[in-house]
C-alpha positions as semicolon CSV with decimal commas, in nm:
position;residue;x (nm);y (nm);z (nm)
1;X;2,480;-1,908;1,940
2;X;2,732;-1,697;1,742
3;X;2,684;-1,980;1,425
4;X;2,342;-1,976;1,461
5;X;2,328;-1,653;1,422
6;X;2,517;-1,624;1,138
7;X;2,334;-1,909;1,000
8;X;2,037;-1,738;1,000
9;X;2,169;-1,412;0,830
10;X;2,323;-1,577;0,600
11;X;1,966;-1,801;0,552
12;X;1,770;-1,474;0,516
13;X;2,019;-1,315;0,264
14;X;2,038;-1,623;0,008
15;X;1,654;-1,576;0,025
16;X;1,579;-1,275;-0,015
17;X;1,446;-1,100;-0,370
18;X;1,671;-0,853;-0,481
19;X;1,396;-0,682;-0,707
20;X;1,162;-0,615;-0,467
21;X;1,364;-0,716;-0,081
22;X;1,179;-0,963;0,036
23;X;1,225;-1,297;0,171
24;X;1,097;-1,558;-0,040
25;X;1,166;-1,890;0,040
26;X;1,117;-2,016;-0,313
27;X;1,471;-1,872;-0,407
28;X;1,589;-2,181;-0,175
29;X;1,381;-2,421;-0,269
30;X;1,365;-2,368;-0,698
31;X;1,694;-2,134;-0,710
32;X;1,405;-1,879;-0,870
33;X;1,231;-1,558;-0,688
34;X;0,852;-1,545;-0,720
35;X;0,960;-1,258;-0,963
36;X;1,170;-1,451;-1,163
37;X;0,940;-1,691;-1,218
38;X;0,644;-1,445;-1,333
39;X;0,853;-1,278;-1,560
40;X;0,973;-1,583;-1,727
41;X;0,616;-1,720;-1,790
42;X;0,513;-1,353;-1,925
43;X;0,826;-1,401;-2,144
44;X;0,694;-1,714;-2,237
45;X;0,373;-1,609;-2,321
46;X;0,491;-1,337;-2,563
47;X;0,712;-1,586;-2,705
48;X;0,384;-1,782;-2,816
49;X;0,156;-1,481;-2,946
50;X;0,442;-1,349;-3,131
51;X;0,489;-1,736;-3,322
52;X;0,099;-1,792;-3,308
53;X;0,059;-1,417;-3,479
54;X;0,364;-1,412;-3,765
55;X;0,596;-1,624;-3,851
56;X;0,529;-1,976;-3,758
57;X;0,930;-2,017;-3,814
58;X;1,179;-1,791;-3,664
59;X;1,550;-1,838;-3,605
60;X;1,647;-1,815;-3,256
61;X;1,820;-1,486;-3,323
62;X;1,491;-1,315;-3,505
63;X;1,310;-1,474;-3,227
64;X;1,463;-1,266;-2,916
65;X;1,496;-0,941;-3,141
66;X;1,143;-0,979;-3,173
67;X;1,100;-1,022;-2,793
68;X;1,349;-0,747;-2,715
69;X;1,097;-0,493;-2,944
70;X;0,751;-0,633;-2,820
71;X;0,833;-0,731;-2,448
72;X;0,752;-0,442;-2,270
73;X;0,902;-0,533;-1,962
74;X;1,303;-0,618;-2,019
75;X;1,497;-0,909;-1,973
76;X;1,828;-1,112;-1,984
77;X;1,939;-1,330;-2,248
78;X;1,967;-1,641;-1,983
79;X;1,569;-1,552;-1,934
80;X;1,485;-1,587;-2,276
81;X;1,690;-1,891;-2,293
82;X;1,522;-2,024;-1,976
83;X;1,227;-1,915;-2,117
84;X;1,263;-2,083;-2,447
85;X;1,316;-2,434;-2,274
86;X;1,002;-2,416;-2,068
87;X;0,793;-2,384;-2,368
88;X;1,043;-2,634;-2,558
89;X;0,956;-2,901;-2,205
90;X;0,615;-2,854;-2,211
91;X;0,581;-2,933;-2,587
92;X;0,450;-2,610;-2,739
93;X;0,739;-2,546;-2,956
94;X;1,004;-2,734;-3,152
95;X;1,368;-2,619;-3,176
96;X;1,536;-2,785;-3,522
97;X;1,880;-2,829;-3,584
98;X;1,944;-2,516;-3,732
99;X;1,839;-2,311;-3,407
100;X;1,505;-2,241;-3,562
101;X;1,206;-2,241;-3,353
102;X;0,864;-2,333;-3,461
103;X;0,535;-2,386;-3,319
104;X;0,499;-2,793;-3,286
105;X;0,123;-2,809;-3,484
106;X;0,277;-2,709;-3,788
């Protein structure tokens, strides 16, 4: 009973949100909070307007400047990496060799 216990606590606190305190189950199942996840795509997004509205090209360091002026809501370097590799999985943008990232219908 004692383990169980435990367990349980232990279940609840690996789950829980720290932004906003609640359980969310998805933190165990993706290693990502609802939150997390929703910010990320947001990032994301932003990360396409800002390529699709100036500079097709940007190195990866003029890229997260950018972000870090026009992203209203902050973020972590890991997110905009994270971030970054979504868009680079799903096709929408092309990283070259010298950590330059373009939009991939150029």
């Amino acid at each position: 009973a004692v383990v169980s216990t435990q367990s349980t606590g232990a279940l609840k606190q690996a789950a829980t949100d720290p932004k906003t305190g609640q359980i969310d189950m998805e933190i165990l199942m993706t290693g990502l909070s609802a939150t997390s996840r929703a910010k990320r795509a947001e990032l994301a997004k932003f990360i396409m307007q800002s390529l699709t509205a100036g500079k097709k090209t940007l190195k990866m360091g003029e890229l997260y400047d950018l972000c870090r002026e026009g992203f209203t809501d902050g973020f972590t370097q890991p997110q905009f990496e994270m971030s970054v590799r979504d868009l680079l999985d799903e096709g929408k943008i092309i990283q070259t060799s010298n950590r330059q990232i373009r939009l991939k219908d150029i």
